[in-house]
mmCIF file of N, CA and C in Angstrom:
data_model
loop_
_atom_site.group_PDB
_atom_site.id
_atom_site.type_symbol
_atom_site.label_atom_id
_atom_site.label_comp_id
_atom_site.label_asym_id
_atom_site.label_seq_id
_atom_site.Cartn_x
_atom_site.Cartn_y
_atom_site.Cartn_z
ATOM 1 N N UNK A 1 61.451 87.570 -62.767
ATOM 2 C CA UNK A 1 60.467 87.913 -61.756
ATOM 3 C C UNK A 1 60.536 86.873 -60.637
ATOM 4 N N UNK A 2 60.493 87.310 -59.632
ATOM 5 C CA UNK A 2 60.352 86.317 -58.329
ATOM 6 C C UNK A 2 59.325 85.627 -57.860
ATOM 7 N N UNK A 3 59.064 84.947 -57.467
ATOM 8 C CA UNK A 3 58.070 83.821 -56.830
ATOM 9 C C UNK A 3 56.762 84.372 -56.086
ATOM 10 N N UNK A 4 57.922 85.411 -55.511
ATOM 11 C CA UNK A 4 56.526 86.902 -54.604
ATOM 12 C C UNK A 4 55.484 87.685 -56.022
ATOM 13 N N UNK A 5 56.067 87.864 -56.943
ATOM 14 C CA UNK A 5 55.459 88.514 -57.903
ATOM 15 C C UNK A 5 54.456 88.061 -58.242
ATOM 16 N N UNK A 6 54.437 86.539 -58.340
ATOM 17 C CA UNK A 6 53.042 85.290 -58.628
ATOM 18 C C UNK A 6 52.441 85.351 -57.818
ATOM 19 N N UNK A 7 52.729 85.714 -56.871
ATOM 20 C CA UNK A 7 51.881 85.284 -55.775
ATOM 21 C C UNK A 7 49.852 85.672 -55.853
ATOM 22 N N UNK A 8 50.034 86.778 -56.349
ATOM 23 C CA UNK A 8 48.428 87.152 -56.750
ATOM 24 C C UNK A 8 48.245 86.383 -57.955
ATOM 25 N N UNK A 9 48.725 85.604 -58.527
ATOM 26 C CA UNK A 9 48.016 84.169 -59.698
ATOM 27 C C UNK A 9 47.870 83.251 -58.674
ATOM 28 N N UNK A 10 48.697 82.624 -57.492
ATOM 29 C CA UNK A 10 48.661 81.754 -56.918
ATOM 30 C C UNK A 10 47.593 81.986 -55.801
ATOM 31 N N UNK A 11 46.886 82.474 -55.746
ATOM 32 C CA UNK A 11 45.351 82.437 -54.434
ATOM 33 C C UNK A 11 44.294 82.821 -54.856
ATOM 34 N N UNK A 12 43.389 82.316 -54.179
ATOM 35 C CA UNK A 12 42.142 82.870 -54.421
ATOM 36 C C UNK A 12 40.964 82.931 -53.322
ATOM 37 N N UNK A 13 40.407 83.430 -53.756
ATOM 38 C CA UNK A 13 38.995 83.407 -52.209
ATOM 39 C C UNK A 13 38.014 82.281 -52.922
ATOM 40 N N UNK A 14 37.896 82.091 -51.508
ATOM 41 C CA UNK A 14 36.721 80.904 -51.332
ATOM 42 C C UNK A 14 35.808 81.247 -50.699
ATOM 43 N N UNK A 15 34.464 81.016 -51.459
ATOM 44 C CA UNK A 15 32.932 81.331 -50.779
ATOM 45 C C UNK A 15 32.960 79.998 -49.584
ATOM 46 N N UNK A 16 32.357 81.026 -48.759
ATOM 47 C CA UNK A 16 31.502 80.508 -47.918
ATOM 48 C C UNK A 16 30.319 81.245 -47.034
ATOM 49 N N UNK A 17 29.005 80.347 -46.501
ATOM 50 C CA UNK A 17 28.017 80.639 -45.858
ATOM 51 C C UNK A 17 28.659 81.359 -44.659
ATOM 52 N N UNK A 18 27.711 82.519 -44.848
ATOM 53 C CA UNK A 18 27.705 83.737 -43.824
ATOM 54 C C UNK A 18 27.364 82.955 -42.516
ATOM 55 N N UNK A 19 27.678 83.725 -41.291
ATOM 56 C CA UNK A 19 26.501 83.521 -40.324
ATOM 57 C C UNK A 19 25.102 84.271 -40.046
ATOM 58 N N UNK A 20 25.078 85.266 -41.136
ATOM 59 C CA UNK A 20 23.930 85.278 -41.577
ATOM 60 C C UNK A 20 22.763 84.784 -42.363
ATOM 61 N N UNK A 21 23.733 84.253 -43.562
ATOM 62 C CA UNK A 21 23.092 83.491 -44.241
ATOM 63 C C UNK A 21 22.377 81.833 -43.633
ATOM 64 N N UNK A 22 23.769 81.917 -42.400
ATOM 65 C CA UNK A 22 23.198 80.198 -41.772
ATOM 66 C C UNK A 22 21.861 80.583 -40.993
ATOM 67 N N UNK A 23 21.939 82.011 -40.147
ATOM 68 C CA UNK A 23 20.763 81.807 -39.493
ATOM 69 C C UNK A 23 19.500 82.131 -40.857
ATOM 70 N N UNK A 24 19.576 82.529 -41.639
ATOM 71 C CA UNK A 24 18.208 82.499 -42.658
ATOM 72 C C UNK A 24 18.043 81.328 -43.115
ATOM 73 N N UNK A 25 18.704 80.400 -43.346
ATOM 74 C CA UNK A 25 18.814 78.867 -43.599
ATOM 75 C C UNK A 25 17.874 78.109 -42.416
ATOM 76 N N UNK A 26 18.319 78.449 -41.412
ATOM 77 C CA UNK A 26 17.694 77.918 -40.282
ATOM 78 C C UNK A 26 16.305 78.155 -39.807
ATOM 79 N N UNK A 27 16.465 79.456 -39.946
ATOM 80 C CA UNK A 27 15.030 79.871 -39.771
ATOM 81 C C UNK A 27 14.197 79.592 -40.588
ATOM 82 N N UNK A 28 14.245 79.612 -41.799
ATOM 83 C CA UNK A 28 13.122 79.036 -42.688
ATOM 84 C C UNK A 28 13.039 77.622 -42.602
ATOM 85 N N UNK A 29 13.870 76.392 -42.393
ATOM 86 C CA UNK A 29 13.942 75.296 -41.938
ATOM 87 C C UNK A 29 13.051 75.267 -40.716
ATOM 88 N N UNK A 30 13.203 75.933 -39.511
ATOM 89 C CA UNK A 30 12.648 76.140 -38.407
ATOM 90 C C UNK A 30 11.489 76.194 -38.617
ATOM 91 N N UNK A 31 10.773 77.097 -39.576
ATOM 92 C CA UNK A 31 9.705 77.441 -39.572
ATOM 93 C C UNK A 31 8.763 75.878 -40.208
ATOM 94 N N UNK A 32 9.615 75.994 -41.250
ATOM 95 C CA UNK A 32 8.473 74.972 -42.367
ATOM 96 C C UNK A 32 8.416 72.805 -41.065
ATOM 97 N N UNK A 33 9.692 73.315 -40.215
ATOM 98 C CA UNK A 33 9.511 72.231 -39.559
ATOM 99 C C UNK A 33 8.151 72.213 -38.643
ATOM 100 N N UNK A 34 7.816 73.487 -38.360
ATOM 101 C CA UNK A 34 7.234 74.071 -36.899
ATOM 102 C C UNK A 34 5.329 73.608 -38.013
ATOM 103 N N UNK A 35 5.500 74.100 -39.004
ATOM 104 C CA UNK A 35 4.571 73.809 -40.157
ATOM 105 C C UNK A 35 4.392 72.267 -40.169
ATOM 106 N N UNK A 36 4.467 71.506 -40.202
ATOM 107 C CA UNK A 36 4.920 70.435 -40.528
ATOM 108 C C UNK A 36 4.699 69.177 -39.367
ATOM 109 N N UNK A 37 4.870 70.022 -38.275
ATOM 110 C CA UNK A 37 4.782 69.223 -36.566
ATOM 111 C C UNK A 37 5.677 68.386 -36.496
ATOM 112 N N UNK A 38 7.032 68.619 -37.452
ATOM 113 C CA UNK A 38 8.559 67.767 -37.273
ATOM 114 C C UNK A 38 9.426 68.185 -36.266
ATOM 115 N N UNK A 39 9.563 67.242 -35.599
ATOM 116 C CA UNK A 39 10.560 67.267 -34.188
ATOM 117 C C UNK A 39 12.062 66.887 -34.796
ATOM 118 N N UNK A 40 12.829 68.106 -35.348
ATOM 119 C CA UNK A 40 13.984 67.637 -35.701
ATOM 120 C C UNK A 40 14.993 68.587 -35.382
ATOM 121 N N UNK A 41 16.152 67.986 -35.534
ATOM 122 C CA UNK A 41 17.497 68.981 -35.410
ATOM 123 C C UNK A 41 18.114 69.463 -36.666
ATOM 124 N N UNK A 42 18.358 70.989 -36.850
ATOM 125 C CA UNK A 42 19.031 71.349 -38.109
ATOM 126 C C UNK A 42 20.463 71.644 -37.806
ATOM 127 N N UNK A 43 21.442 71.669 -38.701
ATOM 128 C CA UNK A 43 22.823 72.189 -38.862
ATOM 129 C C UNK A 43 23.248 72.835 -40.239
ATOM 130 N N UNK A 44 23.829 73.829 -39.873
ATOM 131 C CA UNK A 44 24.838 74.141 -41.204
ATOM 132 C C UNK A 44 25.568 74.555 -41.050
ATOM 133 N N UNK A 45 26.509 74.044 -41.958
ATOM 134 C CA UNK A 45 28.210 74.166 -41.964
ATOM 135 C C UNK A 45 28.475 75.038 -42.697
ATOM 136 N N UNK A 46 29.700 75.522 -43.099
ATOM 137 C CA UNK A 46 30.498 76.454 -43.671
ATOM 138 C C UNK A 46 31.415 75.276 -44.769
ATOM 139 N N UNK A 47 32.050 75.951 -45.896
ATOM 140 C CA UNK A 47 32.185 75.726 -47.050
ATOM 141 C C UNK A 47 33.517 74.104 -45.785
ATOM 142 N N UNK A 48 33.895 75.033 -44.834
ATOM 143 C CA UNK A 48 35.153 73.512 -43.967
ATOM 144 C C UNK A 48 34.668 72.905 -43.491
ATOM 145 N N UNK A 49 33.074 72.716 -43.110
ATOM 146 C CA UNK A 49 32.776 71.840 -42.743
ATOM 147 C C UNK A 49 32.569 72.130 -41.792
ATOM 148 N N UNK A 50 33.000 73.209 -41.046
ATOM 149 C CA UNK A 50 32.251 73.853 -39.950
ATOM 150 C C UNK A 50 30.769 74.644 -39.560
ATOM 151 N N UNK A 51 30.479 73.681 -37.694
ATOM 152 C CA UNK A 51 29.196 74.153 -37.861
ATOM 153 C C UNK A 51 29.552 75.786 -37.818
ATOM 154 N N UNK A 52 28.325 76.064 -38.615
ATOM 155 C CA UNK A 52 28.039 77.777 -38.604
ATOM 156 C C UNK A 52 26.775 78.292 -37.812
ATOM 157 N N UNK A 53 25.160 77.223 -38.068
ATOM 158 C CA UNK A 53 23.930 77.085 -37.114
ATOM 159 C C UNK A 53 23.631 76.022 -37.481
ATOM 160 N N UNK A 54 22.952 76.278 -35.720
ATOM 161 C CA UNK A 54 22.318 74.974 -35.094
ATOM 162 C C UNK A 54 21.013 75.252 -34.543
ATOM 163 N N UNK A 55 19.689 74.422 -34.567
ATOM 164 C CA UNK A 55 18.342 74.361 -34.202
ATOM 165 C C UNK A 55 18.290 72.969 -33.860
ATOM 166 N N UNK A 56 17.201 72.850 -32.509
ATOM 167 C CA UNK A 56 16.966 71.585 -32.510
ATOM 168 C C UNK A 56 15.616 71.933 -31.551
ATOM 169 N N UNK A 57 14.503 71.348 -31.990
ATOM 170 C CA UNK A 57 13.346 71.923 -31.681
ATOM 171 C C UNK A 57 12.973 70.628 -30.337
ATOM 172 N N UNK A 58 11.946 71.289 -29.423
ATOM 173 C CA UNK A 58 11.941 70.403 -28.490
ATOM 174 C C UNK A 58 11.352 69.126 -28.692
ATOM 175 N N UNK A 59 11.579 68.289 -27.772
ATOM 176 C CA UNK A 59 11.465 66.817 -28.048
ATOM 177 C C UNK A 59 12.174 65.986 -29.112
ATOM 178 N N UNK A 60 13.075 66.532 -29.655
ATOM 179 C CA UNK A 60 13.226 65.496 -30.950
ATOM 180 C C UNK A 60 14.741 64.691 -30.022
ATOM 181 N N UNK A 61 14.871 64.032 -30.546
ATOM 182 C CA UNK A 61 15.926 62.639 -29.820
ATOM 183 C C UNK A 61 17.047 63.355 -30.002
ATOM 184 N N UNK A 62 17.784 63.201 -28.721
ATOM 185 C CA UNK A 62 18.838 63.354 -28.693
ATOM 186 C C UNK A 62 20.381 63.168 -29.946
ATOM 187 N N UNK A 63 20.089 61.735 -30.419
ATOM 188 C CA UNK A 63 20.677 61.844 -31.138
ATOM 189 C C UNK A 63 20.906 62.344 -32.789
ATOM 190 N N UNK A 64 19.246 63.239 -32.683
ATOM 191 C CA UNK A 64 19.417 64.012 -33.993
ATOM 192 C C UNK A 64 20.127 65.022 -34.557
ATOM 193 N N UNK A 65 20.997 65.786 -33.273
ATOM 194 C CA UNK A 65 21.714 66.372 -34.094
ATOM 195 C C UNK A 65 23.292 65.957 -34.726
ATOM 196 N N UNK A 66 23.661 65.126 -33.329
ATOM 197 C CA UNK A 66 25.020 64.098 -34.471
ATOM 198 C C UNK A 66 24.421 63.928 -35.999
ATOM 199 N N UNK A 67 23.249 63.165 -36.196
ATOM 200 C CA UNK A 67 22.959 62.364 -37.333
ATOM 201 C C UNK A 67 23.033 63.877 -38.188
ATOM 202 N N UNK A 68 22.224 65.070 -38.015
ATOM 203 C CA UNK A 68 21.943 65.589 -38.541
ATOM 204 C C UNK A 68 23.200 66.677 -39.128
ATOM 205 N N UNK A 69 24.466 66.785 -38.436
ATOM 206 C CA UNK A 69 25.823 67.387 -38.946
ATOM 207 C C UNK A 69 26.163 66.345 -39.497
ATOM 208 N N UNK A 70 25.952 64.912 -39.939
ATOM 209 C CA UNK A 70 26.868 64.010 -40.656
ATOM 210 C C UNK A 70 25.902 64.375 -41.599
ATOM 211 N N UNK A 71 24.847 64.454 -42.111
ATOM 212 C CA UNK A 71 23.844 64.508 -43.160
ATOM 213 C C UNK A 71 24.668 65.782 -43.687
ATOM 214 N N UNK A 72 24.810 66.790 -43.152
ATOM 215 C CA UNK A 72 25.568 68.347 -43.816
ATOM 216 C C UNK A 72 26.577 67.772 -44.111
ATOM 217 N N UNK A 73 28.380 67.582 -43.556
ATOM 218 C CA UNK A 73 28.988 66.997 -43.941
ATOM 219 C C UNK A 73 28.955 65.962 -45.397
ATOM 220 N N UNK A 74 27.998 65.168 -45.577
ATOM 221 C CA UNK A 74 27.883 64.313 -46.454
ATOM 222 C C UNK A 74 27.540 65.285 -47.891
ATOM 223 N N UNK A 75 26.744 65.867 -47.214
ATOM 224 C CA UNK A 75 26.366 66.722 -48.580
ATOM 225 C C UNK A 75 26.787 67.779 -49.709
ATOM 226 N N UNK A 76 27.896 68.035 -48.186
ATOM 227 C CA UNK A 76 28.879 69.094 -48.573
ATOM 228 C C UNK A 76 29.800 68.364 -49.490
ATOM 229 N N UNK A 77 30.240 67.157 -48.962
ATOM 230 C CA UNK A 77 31.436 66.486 -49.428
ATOM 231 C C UNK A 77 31.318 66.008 -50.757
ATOM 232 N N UNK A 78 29.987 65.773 -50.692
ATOM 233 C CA UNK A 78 29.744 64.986 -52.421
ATOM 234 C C UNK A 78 28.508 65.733 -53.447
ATOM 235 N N UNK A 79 28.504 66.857 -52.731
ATOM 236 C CA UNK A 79 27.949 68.049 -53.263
ATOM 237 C C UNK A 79 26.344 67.685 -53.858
ATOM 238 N N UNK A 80 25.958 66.642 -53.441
ATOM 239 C CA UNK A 80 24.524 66.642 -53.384
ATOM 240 C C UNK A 80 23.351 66.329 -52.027
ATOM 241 N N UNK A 81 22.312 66.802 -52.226
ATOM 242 C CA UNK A 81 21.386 65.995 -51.208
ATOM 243 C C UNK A 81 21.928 64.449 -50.752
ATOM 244 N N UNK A 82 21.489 64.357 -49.220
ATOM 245 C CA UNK A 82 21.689 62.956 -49.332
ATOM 246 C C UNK A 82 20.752 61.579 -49.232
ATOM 247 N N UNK A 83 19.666 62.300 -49.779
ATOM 248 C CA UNK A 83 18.534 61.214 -50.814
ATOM 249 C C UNK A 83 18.871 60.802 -52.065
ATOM 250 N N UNK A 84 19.660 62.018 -53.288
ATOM 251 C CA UNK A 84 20.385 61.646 -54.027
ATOM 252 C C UNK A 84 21.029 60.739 -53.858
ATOM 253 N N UNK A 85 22.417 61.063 -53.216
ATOM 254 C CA UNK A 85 23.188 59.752 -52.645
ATOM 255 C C UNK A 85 22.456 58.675 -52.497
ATOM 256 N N UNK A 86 21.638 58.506 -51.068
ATOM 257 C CA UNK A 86 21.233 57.203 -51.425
ATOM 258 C C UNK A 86 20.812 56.251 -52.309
ATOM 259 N N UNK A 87 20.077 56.917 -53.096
ATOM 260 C CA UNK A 87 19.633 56.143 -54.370
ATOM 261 C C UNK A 87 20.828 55.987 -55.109
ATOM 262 N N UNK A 88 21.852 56.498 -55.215
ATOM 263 C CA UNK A 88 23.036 56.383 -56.352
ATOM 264 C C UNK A 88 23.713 55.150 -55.454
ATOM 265 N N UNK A 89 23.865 55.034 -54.108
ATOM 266 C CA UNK A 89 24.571 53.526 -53.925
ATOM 267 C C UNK A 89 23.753 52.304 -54.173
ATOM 268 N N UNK A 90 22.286 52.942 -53.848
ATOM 269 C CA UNK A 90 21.912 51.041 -54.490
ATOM 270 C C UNK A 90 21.672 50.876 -55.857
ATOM 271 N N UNK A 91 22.526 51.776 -56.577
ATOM 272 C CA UNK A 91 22.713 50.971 -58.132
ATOM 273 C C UNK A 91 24.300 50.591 -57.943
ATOM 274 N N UNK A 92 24.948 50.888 -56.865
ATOM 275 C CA UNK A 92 26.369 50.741 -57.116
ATOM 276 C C UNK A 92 27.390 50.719 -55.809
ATOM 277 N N UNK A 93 26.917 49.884 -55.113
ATOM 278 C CA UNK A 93 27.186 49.780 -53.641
ATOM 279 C C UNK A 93 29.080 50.122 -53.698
ATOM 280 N N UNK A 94 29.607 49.980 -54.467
ATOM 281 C CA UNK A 94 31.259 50.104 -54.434
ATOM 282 C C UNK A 94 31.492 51.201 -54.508
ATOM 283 N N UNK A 95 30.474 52.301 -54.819
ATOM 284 C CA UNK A 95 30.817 53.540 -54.686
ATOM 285 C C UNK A 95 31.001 54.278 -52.890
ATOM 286 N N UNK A 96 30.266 53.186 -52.006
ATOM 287 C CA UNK A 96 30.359 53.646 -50.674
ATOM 288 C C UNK A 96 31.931 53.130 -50.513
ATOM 289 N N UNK A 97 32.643 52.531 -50.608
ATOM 290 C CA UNK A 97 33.897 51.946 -50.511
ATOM 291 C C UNK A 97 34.975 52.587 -51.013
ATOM 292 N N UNK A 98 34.599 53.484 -52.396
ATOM 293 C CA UNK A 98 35.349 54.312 -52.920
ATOM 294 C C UNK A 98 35.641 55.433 -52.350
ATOM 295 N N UNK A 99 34.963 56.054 -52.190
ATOM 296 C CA UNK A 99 34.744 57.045 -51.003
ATOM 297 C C UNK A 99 35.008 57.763 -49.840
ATOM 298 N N UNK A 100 35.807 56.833 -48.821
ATOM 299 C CA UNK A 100 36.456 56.932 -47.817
ATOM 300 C C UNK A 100 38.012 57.292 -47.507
ATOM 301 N N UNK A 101 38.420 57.258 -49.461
ATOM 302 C CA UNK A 101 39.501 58.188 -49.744
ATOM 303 C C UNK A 101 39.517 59.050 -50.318
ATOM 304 N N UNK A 102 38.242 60.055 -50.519
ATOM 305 C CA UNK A 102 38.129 60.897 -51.642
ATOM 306 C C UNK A 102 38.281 61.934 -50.649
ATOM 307 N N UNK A 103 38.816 63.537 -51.278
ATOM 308 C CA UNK A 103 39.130 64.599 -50.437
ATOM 309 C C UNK A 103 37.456 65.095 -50.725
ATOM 310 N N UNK A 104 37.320 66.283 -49.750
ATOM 311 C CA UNK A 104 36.051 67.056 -49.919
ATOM 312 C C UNK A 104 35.746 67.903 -51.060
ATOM 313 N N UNK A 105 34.596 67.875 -51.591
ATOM 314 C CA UNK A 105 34.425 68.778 -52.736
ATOM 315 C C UNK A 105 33.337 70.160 -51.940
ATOM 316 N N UNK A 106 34.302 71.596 -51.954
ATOM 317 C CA UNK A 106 33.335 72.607 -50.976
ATOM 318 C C UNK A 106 32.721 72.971 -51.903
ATOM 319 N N UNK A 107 31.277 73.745 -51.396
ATOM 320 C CA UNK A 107 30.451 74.625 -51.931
ATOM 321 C C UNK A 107 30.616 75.577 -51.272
ATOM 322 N N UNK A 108 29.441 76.397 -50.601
ATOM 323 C CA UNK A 108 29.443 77.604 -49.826
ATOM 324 C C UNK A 108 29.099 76.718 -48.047
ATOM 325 N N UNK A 109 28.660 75.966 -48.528
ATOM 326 C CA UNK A 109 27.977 74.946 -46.942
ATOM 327 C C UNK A 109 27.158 74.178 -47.351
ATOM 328 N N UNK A 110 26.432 73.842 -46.236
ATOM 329 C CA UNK A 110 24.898 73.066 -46.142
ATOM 330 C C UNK A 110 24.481 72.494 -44.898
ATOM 331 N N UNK A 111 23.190 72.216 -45.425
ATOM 332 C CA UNK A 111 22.381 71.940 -44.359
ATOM 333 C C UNK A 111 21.913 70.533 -43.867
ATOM 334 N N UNK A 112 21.835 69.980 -42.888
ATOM 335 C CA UNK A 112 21.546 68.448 -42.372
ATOM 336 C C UNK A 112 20.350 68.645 -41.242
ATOM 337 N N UNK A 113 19.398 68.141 -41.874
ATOM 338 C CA UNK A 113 18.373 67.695 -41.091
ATOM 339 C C UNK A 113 18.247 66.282 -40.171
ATOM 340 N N UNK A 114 17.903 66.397 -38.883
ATOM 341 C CA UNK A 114 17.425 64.720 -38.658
ATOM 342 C C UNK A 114 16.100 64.959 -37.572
ATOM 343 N N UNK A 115 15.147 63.718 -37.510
ATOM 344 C CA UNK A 115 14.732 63.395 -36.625
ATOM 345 C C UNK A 115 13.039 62.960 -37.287
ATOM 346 N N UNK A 116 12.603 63.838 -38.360
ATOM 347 C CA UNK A 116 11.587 63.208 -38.962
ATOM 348 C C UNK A 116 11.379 61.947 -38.934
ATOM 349 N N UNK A 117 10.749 60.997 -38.797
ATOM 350 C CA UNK A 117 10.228 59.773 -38.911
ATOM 351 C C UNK A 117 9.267 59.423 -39.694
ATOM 352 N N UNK A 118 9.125 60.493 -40.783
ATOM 353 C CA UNK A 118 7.666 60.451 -42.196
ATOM 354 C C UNK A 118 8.555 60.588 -43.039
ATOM 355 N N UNK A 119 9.796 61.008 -42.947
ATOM 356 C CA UNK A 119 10.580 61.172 -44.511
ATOM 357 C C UNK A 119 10.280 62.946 -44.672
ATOM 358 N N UNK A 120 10.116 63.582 -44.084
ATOM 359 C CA UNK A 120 9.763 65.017 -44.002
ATOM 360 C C UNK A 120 11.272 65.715 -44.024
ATOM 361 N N UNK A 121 11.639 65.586 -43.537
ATOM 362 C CA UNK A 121 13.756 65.938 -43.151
ATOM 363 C C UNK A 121 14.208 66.774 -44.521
ATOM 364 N N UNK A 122 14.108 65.979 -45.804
ATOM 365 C CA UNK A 122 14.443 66.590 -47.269
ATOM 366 C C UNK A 122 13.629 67.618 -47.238
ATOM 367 N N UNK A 123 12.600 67.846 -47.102
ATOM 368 C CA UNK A 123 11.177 68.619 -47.476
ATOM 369 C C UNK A 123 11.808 70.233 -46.796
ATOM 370 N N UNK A 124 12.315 69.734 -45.565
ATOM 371 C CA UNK A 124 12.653 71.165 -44.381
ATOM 372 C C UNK A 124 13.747 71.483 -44.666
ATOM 373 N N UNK A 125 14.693 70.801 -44.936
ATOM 374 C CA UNK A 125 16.337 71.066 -45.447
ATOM 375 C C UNK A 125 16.220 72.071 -46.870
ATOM 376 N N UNK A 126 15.152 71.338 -47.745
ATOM 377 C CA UNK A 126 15.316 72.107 -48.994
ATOM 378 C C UNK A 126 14.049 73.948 -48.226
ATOM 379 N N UNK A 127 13.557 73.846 -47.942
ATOM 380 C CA UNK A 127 12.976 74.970 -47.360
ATOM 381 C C UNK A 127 14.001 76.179 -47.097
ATOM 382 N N UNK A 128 14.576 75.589 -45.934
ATOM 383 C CA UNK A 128 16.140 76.518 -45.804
ATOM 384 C C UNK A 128 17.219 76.516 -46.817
ATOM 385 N N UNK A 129 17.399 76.247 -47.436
ATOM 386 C CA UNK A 129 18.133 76.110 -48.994
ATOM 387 C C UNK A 129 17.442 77.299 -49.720
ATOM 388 N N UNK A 130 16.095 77.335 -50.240
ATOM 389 C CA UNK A 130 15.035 77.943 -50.916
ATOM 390 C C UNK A 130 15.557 79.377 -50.509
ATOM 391 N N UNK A 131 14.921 79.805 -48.815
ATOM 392 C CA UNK A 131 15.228 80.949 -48.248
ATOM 393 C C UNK A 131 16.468 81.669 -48.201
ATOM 394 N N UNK A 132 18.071 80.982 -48.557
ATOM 395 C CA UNK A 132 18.546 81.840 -48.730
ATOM 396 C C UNK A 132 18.949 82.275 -50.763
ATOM 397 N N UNK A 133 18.410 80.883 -51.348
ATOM 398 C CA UNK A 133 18.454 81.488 -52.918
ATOM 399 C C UNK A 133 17.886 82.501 -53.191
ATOM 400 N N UNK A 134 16.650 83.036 -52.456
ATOM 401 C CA UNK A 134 15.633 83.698 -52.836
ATOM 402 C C UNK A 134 16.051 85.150 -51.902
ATOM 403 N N UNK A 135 17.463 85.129 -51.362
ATOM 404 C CA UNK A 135 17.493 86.329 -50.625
ATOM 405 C C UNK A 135 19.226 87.015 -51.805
ATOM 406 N N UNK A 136 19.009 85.935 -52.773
ATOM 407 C CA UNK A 136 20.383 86.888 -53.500
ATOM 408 C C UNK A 136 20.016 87.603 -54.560
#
């Protein structure tokens, strides 16, 4: 058998976030921010790391939405929240060092919040998370 014959063992599909699914992500983020009186920027990426949606409600600083696609990125890459993360480097600061050669681990996407200044950011990220579990 030839090499072409394998070829359907050798691929597979990979999930990733709709752009539907990003705007229901967003919007419920949107909302529970708007709830909340958080001036922040949302993003979500696609399983590459690409943005898929973007929100950024008025007044919040300019530089919340950079911060807030590295927060997605991060999360995507090491496949948890990145409050998790944080707490996992200050038991083990060499794990930030390790890191900077590791390839990406995809899911379907995710989401990066910034601009809260109460610690509210997790609270709205997991909101839009919630809204699209609850739509499968």
């Amino acid at each position: 058998m030839s090499d072409l014959g394998k070829t359907e063992t050798a691929v597979f599909t990979a999930r990733s976030i709709s752009l539907a699914g990003a705007q229901r992500v967003i919007g419920a983020a949107l909302a529970h921010a708007e709830e909340l009186d958080c001036r922040v920027s949302l993003v979500v990426i696609d399983a590459g790391g690409n943005m898929t949606a973007m929100a950024r409600r008025e007044g919040t600083a300019d530089t919340a939405t950079t911060v807030a696609l590295n927060k997605a990125n991060t999360a995507l890459t090491l496949h948890t929240a990145t409050d998790v993360f944080g707490k996992a480097i200050e038991d083990n600061i060499m794990l930030v060092s390790s890191l900077g050669s590791q390839p990406g681990i995809a899911l379907i996407g995710a989401i990066g919040v910034s601009g809260s200044r109460d610690g509210k950011n997790l609270f709205i990220a997991r909101a839009g998370v919630d809204a699209l579990r609850s739509a499968d």
